Amino acid sequence: MKRVAVLAFLFCGSLANAQTPKVKKPVFVPEPLPPLAYALEDALGGLTFSMPVAVVNVPGDESRVFVVEKTGRIQVTSGLDQTTPQKQLFADLTQPSDGKLDDKGECGLLGMACHPDFARNGRFFVCYSLRIDGQLHQRVSRFDGQKEQPLITQCDPASNHNGGDLHFGPDGYLYISVGDGGGQMDAFNNARFINKDFQAAILRLDVDKKSGSLPPNPHPAIARDANGEAFYAVPADNPFVGATLHHGEKIDPATVRTEIWATGLRNVWRFSFNPPTGRLFAGDVGQNLYEEVDLIIKGGDYGWSHREGLHAFDLGPGKDTPPSDFHPIDPIFEYPHTTGLSITGGRVCHGTKFPELEDAYICADYAFGRVIAAREKEGRWETQIIAFEPAITGIGVDPRDGELLFCNMAKGRVMRLVKTEPKLEGVLFSEGFDDAQADSRGWYDGKDVRIVPEGRHGNCIEYEWIDGSGVTGSSAKRHLFEPADEIFIRYYLKLSKGWGWSGRSYHPHLTHFMTTENTKWHGPAASHLTLYIEPVNGKLRLAAQDIQNKDAPHGLTQGPLKGGYNGQMFDSADELFTDDAWHCIEAQFKLNTLDLANDKPNADGIVRGWVDGKLVIDHANIILRSTDFPNMKFNQFLMAPYFGPGLLPHAQKLWIDEMVVGTKRIGPLHAERTSR
């Protein structure tokens, strides 16, 4: 888990004293954060807690939450709708009856789950660390009110990698995460087995001992009553019940830890079920290079310690020679240690406050503070950093509205997301179309173009294409700004439902462009360079068109033309545009430098494009100007929608909103704003 009281000691038990891996380790420099749409603020009226690690709901109760403190106590917070909620001690595990709580490093009170029938029976379950006769153990216990009954008390060879999260699944069974025993590189050779101890896995227990469930196989860690029976049972459909083979080797089914639901997990620090789908998400903390998020399935093998994330791992006991029947399940996404060091698994968002985050899986990196939203799109997961808050140790749900709650262990607070406008730096020009004078600023000159209240949250430009028989377009006014060698453009675009791409690769559906001029040539018709940012057949296209004249023989391609057009087009690899949805479009253009002594351009110009914050076009070896225009600058912005015959199959509309031009990347705004 790589977590301690303060960030300065973050790396205990994970990276310190690590062997040098055979694979090349990335340079340990975090990538810069993009402009962020959200921040975290206090959620519980200023209440503070002692190293909070989990927020736990009471089934069917919207009036209170439990806050689990790593130092050994559980606090109940009630009066959530009041200005000042109340905190009260609910349970105290600081002094176990048969040992001493260990809350150092990655140990402590790590998780809690309420029984589905908690309102009637008051039963809850916890994971915590304790020392018995000086030896460290990890324990899973049941509490009936204040009465404790240990279920599993396992001797632990090292203080790190303890898992410790608990949740009841939609099937009514208790799921528990357990780490690989600690150390480094699977030091105790636990992760690749299902017939050793309770490690490197997610367990599934029947704590109600329902009819048809099975007794667990013998193990010294299992507590038993006077009749020798365990205090829990094993669901009969657990995947390794009766297993005789694992990783190509024969095993005795009587030695199998039949409690295991999924295996090959290094140290799952926080997992959760998504109630509408029942999917189980887990954040698995990495070793040297990668953090990962997994979708946990019955009997799944997630590869540790033959793999770290998607990559072969050759420093563990199994080295780089996995068994022939080794078929690990890939994580849904991973990120390298240049962007984070310790994942805190999260939740799927179902609150109504941020509809743009609906169905996004939200997790966080404890060390680097990056709060990540991951969305599934056609079977692939795309991630976006939405906020920054180091020391997040747990993510729960506000029972009142379904919004996410974040435990910040360093601050001792439970927090929530709020929207914040990203700070815009280096802005040269911006337009939101919201004030009454917007239509007088010369954005269009045609009857098919208008300003309407259909924007993201206010006015925007609407362009309507009605007649498919001819050419239609708009000649907009030039909007000038301070000249610059490099510019970033950001705007929002929405295409009407049933847009219908023509399939033709020429003539833009939308022309949204920047022009350059120098002291000699003025006006778009005589400009040396026009830039286009547009959707073409579902993809983002960035294009640079060289409008030459008789005195400018070189142009983009350094060709011999005397007038005419030379152009370069850069398309995204994937189709990105969804009908009837706002998309944030960004582009970066940087003019190349010139070798004036040899009368030639250097191929170091930049063309980049983003859609909804994701980089989809990236070229840093572009020629955008010749030595004919050594003083060229970007200095004007126009928007001129253009539709030619045959480009669209039927009448359609598009909307444009929130345009900004600057000398630094502007980034997406959040989807809603409370005020303009």
CSV table of N, CA, C and O in Angstrom, one decimal, residues 20 29 57 132 151 178 225 230 313 348 435-436 503 582 606 633:
chain,number,residue,atom,x,y,z
A,20,THR,N,17.5,-3.5,-8.7
A,20,THR,CA,17.4,-2.8,-10.0
A,20,THR,C,16.8,-3.8,-11.0
A,20,THR,O,17.3,-4.8,-11.2
A,29,VAL,N,10.1,11.5,-13.0
A,29,VAL,CA,9.6,12.9,-13.1
A,29,VAL,C,8.2,12.8,-13.4
A,29,VAL,O,7.8,12.3,-14.4
A,57,ASN,N,-20.9,3.0,4.6
A,57,ASN,CA,-22.3,3.3,4.7
A,57,ASN,C,-23.0,2.3,5.6
A,57,ASN,O,-22.6,1.1,5.6
A,132,ILE,N,0.7,-10.4,18.6
A,132,ILE,CA,0.5,-11.3,19.6
A,132,ILE,C,1.8,-11.9,20.0
A,132,ILE,O,2.5,-12.5,19.2
A,151,LEU,N,-12.3,-14.3,13.0
A,151,LEU,CA,-12.6,-15.3,12.0
A,151,LEU,C,-11.3,-15.9,11.5
A,151,LEU,O,-11.1,-17.1,11.4
A,178,VAL,N,-6.5,-9.3,0.5
A,178,VAL,CA,-5.4,-9.7,1.2
A,178,VAL,C,-4.1,-9.5,0.4
A,178,VAL,O,-4.1,-9.9,-0.8
A,225,ASP,N,-14.8,-22.9,17.0
A,225,ASP,CA,-15.5,-23.0,18.2
A,225,ASP,C,-15.2,-24.3,19.0
A,225,ASP,O,-14.3,-25.0,18.6
A,230,ALA,N,-15.5,-23.7,12.1
A,230,ALA,CA,-15.1,-22.3,11.8
A,230,ALA,C,-16.3,-21.4,12.0
A,230,ALA,O,-17.5,-21.9,11.9
A,313,PHE,N,7.4,-9.5,-15.3
A,313,PHE,CA,8.1,-9.2,-14.2
A,313,PHE,C,9.1,-10.3,-13.9
A,313,PHE,O,8.8,-11.4,-13.6
A,348,VAL,N,-17.4,3.7,-8.9
A,348,VAL,CA,-18.1,4.2,-10.0
A,348,VAL,C,-19.1,5.3,-9.6
A,348,VAL,O,-19.8,5.1,-8.6
A,435,ASP,N,-23.2,37.3,-23.4
A,435,ASP,CA,-23.8,38.6,-23.1
A,435,ASP,C,-24.6,39.1,-24.3
A,435,ASP,O,-24.5,38.5,-25.4
A,436,ALA,N,-25.4,40.1,-24.0
A,436,ALA,CA,-26.3,40.6,-25.0
A,436,ALA,C,-25.7,41.2,-26.3
A,436,ALA,O,-26.3,41.3,-27.3
A,503,GLY,N,-18.5,10.6,-45.8
A,503,GLY,CA,-17.4,9.7,-46.3
A,503,GLY,C,-16.4,10.4,-47.2
A,503,GLY,O,-15.4,9.8,-47.6
A,582,TRP,N,-21.7,17.4,-26.5
A,582,TRP,CA,-20.6,18.4,-26.6
A,582,TRP,C,-19.3,17.7,-26.5
A,582,TRP,O,-19.1,16.8,-25.7
A,606,ILE,N,5.1,22.3,-34.6
A,606,ILE,CA,4.2,21.4,-33.8
A,606,ILE,C,2.8,21.5,-34.2
A,606,ILE,O,2.3,22.6,-34.4
A,633,LYS,N,3.6,35.5,-37.9
A,633,LYS,CA,3.1,35.3,-36.5
A,633,LYS,C,1.6,34.9,-36.7
A,633,LYS,O,1.0,35.2,-37.7
